[in-house]
Coordinates of C-alpha atoms in Angstrom, one line a residue:
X102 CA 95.7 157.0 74.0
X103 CA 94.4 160.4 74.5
X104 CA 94.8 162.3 77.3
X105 CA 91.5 163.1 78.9
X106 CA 91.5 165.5 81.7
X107 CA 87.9 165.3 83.3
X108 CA 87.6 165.5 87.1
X109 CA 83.8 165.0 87.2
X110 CA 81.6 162.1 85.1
X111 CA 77.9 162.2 85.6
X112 CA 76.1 159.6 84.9
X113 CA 71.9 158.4 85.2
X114 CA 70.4 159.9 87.9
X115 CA 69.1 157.5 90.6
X116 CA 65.4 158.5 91.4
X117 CA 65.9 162.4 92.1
X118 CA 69.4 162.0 93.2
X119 CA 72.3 163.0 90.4
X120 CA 74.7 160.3 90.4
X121 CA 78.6 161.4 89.7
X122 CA 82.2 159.9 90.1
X123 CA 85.7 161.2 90.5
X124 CA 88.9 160.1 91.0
X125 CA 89.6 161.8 94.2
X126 CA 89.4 159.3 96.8
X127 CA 93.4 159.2 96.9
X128 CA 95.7 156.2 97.0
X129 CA 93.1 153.3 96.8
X130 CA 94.4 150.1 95.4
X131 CA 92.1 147.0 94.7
X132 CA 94.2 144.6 95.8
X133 CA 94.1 145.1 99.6
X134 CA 93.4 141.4 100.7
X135 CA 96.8 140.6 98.8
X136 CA 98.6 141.8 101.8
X137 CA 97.4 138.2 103.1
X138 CA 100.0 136.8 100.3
X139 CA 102.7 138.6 102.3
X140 CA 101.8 136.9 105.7
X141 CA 101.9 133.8 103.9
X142 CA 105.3 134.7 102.4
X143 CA 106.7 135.7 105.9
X144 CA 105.6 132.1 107.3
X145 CA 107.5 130.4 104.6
X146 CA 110.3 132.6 103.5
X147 CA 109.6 132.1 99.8
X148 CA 110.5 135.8 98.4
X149 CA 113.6 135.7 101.0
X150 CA 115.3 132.5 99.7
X151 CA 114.2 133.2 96.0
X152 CA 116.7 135.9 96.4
X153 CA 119.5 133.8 97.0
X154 CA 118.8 131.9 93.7
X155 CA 120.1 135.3 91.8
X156 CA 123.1 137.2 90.8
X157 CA 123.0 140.3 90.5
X158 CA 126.3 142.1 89.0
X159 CA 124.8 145.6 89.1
X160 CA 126.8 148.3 90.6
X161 CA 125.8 148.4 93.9
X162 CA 125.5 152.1 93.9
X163 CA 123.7 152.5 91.4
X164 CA 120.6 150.1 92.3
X165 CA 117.1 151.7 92.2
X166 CA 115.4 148.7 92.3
X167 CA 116.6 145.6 94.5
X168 CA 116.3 141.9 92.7
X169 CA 113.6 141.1 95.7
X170 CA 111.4 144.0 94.8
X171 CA 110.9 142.8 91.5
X172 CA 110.7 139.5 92.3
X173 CA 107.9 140.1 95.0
X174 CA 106.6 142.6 91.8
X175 CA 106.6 139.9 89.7
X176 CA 105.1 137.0 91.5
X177 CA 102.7 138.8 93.6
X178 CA 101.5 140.6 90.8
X179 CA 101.0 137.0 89.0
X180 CA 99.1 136.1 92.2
X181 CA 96.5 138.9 92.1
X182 CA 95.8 138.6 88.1
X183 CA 98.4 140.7 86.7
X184 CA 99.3 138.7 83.5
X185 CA 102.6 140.6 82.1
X186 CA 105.1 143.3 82.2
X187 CA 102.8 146.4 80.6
X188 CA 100.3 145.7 83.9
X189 CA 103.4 146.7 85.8
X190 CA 103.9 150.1 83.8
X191 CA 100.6 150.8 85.3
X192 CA 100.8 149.4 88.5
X193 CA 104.3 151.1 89.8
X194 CA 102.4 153.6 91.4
X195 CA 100.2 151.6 93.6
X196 CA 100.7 152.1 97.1
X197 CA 99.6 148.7 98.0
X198 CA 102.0 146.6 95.5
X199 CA 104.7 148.7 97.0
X200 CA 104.4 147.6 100.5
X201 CA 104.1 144.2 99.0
X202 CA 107.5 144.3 97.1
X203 CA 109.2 145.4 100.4
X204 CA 109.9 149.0 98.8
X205 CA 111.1 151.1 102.1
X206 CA 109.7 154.5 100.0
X207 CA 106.1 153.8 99.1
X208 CA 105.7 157.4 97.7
X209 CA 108.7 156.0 95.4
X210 CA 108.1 154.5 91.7
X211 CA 108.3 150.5 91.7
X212 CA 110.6 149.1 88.3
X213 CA 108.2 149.5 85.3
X214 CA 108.1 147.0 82.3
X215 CA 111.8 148.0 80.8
X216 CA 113.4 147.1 84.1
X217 CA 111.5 144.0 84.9
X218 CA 112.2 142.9 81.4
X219 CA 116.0 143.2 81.6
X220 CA 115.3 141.3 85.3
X221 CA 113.5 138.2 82.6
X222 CA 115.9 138.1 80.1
X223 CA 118.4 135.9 81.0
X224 CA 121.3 134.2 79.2
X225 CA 122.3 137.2 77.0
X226 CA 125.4 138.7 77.1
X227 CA 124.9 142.3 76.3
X228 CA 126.5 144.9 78.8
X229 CA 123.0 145.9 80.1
X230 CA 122.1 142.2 81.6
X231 CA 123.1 142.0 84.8
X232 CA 120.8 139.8 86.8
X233 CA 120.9 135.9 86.2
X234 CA 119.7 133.2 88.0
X235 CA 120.1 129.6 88.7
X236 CA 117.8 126.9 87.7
X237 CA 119.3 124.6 90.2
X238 CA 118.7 126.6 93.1
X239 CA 115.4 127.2 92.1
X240 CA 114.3 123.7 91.9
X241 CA 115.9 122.9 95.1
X242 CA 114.0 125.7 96.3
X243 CA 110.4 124.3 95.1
X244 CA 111.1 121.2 97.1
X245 CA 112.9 122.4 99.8
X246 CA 109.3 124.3 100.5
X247 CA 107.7 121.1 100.7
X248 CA 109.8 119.7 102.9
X249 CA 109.7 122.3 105.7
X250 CA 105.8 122.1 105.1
X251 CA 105.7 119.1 107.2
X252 CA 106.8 119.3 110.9
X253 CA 107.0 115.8 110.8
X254 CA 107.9 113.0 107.8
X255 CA 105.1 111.2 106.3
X256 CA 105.0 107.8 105.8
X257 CA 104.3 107.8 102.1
X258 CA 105.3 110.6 99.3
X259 CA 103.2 110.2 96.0
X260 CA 104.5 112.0 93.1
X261 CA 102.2 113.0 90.3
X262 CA 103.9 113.7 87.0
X263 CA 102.1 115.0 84.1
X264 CA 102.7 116.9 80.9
X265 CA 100.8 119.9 78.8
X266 CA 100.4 121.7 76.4
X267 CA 101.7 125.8 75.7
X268 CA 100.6 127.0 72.1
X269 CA 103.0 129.4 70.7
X270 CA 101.7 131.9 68.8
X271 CA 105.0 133.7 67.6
X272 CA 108.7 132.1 66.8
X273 CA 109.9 131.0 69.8
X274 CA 113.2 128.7 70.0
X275 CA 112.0 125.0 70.3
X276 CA 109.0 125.6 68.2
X277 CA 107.6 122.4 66.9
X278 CA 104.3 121.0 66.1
X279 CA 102.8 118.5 68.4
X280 CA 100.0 116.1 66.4
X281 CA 98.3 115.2 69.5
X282 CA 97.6 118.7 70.4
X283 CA 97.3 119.8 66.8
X284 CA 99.5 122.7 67.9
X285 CA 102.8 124.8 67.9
X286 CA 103.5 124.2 71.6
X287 CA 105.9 123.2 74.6
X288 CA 105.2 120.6 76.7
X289 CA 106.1 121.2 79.8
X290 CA 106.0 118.5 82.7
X291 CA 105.3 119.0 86.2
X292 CA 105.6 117.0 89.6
X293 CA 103.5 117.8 92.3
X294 CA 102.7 115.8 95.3
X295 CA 99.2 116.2 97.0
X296 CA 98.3 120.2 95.9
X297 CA 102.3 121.1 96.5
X298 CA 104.7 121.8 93.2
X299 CA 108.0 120.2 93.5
X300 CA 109.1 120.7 90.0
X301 CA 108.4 122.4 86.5
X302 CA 110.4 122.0 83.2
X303 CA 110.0 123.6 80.4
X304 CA 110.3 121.2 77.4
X305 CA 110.0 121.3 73.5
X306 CA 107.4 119.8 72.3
X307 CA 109.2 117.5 69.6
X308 CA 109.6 114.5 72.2
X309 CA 108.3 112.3 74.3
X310 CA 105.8 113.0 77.5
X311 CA 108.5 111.2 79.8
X312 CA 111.3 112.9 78.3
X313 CA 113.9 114.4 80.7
X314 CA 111.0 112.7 83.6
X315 CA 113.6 110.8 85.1
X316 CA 116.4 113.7 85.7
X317 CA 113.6 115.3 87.4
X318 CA 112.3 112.4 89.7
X319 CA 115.8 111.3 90.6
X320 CA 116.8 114.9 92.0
X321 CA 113.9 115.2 93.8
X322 CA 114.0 111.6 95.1
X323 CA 117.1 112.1 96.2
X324 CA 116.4 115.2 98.0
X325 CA 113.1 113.8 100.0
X326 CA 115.3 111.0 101.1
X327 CA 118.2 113.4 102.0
X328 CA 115.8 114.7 104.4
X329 CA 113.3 111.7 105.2
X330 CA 115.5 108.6 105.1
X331 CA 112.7 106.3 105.6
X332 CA 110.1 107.7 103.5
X333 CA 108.2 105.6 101.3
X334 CA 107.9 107.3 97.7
X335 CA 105.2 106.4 95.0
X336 CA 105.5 107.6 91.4
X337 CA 102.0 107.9 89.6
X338 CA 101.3 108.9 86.1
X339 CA 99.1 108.2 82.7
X340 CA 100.5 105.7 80.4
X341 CA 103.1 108.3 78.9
X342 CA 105.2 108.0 81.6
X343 CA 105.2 104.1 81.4
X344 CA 108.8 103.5 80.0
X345 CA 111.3 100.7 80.9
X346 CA 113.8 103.1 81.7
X347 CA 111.5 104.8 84.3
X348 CA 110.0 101.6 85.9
X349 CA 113.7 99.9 85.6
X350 CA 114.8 103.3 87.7
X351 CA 112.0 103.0 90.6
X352 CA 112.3 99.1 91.0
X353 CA 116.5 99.7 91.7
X354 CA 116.0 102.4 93.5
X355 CA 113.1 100.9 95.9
X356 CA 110.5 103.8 94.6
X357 CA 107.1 102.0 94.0
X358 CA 105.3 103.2 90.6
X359 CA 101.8 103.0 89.5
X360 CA 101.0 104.2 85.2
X361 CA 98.7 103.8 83.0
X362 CA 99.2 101.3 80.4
X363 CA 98.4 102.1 76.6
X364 CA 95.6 99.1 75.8
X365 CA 96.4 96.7 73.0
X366 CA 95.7 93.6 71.2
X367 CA 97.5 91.3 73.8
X368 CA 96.0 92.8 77.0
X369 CA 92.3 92.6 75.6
X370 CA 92.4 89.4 74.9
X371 CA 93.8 88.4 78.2
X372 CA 90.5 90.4 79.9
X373 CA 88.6 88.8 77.2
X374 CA 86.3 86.9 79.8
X375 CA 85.8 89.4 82.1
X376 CA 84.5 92.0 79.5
X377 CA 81.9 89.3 78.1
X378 CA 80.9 89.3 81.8
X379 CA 80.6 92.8 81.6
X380 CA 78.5 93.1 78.8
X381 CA 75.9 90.5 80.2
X382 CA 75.2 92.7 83.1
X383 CA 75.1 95.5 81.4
X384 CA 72.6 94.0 79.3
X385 CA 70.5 92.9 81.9
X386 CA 70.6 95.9 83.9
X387 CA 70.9 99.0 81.6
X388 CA 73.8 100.5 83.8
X389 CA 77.5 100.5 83.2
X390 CA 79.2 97.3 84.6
X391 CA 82.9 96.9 85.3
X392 CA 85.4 94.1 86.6
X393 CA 88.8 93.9 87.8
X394 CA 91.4 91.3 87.5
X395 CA 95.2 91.0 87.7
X396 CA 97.9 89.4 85.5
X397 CA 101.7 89.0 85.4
X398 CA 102.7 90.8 81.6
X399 CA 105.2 91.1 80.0
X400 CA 105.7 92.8 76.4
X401 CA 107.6 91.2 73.4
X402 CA 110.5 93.3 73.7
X403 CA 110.7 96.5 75.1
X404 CA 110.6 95.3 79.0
X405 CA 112.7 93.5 81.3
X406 CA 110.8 91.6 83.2
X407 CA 107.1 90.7 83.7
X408 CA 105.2 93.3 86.2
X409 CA 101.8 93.1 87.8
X410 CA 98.9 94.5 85.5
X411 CA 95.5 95.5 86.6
X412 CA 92.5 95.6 84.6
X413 CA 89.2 97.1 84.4
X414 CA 86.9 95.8 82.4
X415 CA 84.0 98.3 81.6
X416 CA 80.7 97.4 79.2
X417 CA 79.2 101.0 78.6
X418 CA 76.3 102.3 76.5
X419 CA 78.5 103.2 73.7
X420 CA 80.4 99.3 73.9
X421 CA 83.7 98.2 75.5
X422 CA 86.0 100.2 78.0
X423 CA 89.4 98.2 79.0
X424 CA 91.8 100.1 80.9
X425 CA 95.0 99.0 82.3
X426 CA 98.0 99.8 84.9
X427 CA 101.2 98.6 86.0
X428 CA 102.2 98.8 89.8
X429 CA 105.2 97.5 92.0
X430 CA 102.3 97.6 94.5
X431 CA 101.3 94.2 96.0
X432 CA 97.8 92.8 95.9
X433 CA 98.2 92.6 98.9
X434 CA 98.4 96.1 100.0
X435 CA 96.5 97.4 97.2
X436 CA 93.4 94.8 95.8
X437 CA 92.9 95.2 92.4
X438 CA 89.5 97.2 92.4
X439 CA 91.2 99.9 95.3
X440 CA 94.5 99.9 93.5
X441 CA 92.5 101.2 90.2
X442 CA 89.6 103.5 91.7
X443 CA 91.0 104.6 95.3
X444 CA 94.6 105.4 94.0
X445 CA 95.2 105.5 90.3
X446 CA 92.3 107.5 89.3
X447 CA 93.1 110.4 92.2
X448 CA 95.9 111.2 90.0
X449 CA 93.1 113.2 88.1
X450 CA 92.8 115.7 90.3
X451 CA 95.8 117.0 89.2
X452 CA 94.6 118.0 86.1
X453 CA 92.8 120.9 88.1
X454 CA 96.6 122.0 90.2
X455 CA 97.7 122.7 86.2
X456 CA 94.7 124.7 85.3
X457 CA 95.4 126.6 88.1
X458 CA 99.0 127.4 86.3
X459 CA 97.3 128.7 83.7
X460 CA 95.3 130.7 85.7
X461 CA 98.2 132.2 87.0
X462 CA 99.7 132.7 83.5
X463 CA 102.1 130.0 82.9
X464 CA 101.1 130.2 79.3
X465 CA 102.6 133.7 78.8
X466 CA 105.9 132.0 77.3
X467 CA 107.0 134.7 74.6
X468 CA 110.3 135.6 75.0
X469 CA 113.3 134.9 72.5
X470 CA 115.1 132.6 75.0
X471 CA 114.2 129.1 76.4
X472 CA 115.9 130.3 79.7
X473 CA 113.6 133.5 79.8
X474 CA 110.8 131.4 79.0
X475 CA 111.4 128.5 82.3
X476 CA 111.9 131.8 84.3
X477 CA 108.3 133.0 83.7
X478 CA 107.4 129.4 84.4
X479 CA 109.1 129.2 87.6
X480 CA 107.2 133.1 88.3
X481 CA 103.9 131.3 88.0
X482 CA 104.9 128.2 90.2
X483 CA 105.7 130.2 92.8
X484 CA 103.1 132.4 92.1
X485 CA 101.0 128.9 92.8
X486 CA 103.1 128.2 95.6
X487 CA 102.5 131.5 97.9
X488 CA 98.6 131.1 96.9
X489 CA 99.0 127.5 97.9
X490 CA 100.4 128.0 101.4
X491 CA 97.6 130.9 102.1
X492 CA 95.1 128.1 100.9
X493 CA 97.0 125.4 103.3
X494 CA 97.9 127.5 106.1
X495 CA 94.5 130.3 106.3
X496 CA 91.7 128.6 104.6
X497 CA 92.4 124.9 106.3
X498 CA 88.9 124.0 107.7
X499 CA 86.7 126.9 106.1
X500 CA 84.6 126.1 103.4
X501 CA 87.4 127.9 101.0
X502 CA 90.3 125.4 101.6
X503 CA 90.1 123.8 97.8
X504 CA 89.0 127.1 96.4
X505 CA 91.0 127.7 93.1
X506 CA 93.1 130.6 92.6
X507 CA 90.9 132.5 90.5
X508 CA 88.4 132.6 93.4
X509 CA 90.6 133.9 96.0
X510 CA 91.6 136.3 93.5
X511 CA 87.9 137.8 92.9
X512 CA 86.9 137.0 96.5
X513 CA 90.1 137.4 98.5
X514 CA 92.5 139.5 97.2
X515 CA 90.2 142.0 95.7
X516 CA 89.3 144.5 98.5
X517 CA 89.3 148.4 97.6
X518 CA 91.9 150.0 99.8
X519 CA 92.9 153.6 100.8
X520 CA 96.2 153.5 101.9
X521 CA 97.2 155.6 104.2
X522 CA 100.9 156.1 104.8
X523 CA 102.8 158.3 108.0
X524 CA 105.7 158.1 109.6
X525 CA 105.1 155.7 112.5
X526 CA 102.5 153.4 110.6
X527 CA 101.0 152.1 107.7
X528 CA 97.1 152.4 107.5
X529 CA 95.2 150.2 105.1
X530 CA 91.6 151.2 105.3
X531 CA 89.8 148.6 103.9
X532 CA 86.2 149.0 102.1
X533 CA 83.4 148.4 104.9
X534 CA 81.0 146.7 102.3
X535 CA 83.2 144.2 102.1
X536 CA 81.0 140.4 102.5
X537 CA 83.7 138.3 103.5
X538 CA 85.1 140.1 106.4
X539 CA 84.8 137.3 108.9
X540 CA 87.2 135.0 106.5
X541 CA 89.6 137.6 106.4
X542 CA 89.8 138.0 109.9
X543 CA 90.6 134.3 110.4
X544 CA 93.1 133.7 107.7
X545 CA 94.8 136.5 109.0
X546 CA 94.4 135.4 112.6
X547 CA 95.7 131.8 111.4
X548 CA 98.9 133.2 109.6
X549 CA 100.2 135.9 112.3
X550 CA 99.8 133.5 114.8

């Protein structure tokens, strides 16, 4: 790009007045609400205990750039809408993401895009990596944050599971072609319970949904009850995740389950009468009609044992609707009609906790390496999970608290900033047009509390 060397830019004059701009306010950055994310970071110790999940073989004398600095670059940077490693070669400089990354200099340079790179890279074995991590401690990590999130145990633990799609645009390893999706793509599947992330895993996409499901429930099953011995744990998912081996796993390992179950032949026959009621009221009345009933099922040969099936049967404008599920769950506990509408179908508002990982760049999946590639995935889950506990922790009660991260990026994080550094304090002086200042002043009343 060319260098251009203009001080001065004038533009339309407003009435008589000239109107003209200049970079010569100083060291502004326009990310001055992110130092909220920090306060949220010192309340749960993310950035701190990320660390641990390293090794870094460097010599330590010749370190510029400490593993935490780039990993508060890094995830930080995610939060406030920095997408990739050039950003970075731009943003080293900023005052404000320095104080962030915990740089002690702040008139210093943070790592630019080479050094973050060799920071991503994992799994090579060329004498300039250095820094690896483990995938272990990370996941470990993503639930151990859940758990301290709750000063007391809760009674019940439902775990969403669900799977999407990543194109690839380039030759990644584990490239494949996914017919559903009519993509190249990975399929990664997460586990969150509630708005919390307790696991991602970055899959190819030449499988099943469920694949590799049940190494990842039985971890983190086994870590919730490490901690909360008595806790009462629910698996919930679409019909993908409705495999013998899975349902097998929760029934032996007293873990209730509740899936979606792919409709056939069989099952809409058995609903047969119900759906002719249906489509008499609809008839009469013009509106959609539903009805729910419950059956013992069993299918020819791929499960064990019969299992309690609830069904809706829906007449619509366009014809016949039948869903189905499958639940330990007793009728008792959980009626047919509450079992479908009041439990099963809350699931879906976990498709909006994964749009939200795309929103925070979980798509950006291009390096050479499957490794590299579930590091950038973990980036943007904990990425999620700082803007999470900010959401949980600041916003609870204001009319933000289920604002997506794309809005407390815009209306949050984005505040111009002079930053004014001496050698007692810190100053960040904050624009005075700013409209939300009275939300500011209460998240950050909530988290230094």
């Amino acid at each position: 790009m060319t260098e251009c060397s203009q001080e001065t830019f004038a533009f339309t004059a407003h009435f008589l007045r000239r109107v003209e701009a200049g970079f010569t306010a100083g060291r502004i950055s326009s990310d001055g609400g992110a130092i909220l994310l920090r306060e949220a970071d010192r309340k749960i110790g993310l950035l701190r205990r990320l660390e641990g999940c390293f090794v870094d073989r460097r010599h330590p004398k010749r370190i510029v750039h400490r593993v935490r600095e780039m990993l508060a670059q890094r995830i930080f940077g995610i939060a406030m809408g920095y997408e990739d490693l050039d950003d970075h070669e731009q943003l080293r400089t900023d005052p404000l993401v320095a104080l962030l990354s915990g740089k002690s200099d702040l008139e210093e340079d943070l790592a630019g895009k080479s050094t973050l790179n060799r920071l991503e890279l994992v799994g090579r074995s060329e004498r300039y990596h250095k820094i690896d991590y483990s995938a272990e401690a990370i996941d470990r990590l993503l639930v151990d944050l859940y758990l301290q999130s709750h000063p007391q145990p809760p009674e019940e633990v439902v775990l969403d599971l669900d799977a999407t799609d990543i194109p690839l645009y380039g030759h990644q390893p584990e490239r494949f072609f996914h017919g559903y999706y009519d993509s190249y793509c990975y399929l990664p599947l997460y586990i969150f319970a509630g708005d919390q992330l307790l696991g991602v895993r970055l899959r190819p996409s030449n499988q099943d949904a469920s694949a590799g499901s049940l190494t990842e429930v039985s971890r983190i099953v086994e870590q919730l009850r490490t901690r909360w011995p008595g806790v009462r744990i629910v698996l919930r998912a679409d019909s993908g995740f409705c495999r013998e081996e899975i349902m097998a796993w929760c029934e032996a390992n007293q873990v209730d389950y509740l899936f979606g179950l792919a409709r056939n032949e069989r099952l809409c026959r058995t609903i047969q009468g119900s759906m002719e009621q249906a489509r008499r009221l609809h008839e009469s009345s013009g509106k959609p009609a539903r009805f729910f009933t419950e059956f013992a099922y069993r299918t020819l040969s791929s499960w064990s044992r019969e299992r309690r099936v609830v069904a809706k049967a829906e007449y619509l404008e366009r014809g016949e609707n039948p869903r189905f599920v499958v639940t330990s769950l007793s009728t008792e506990e959980w009626p047919a009609q509450n079992l479908y509408e009041k439990l099963y179908c809350a699931r879906g508002d976990m498709e909006n906790r994964i749009k939200e990982q795309l929103h925070l760049f979980a798509d950006r999946l291009s390096t050479a390496q499957m490794a590299s590639n579930q590091l950038r995935l973990y980036f943007s889950a904990l990425a999620y999970t700082l803007v999470e506990a900010l959401r949980r922790l600041g916003l609870r009660g204001t009319d933000w608290a289920e604002a997506q991260v794309d809005t407390l990026r815009i209306k949050l994080f984005k505040i111009g900033t002079l930053v004014r550094v001496s050698v007692r304090r810190v100053f960040l002086s904050m624009s005075s047009a700013y409209p939300w200042k009275s939300l500011f002043t209460h998240v950050f009343r909530v988290l230094r509390c």
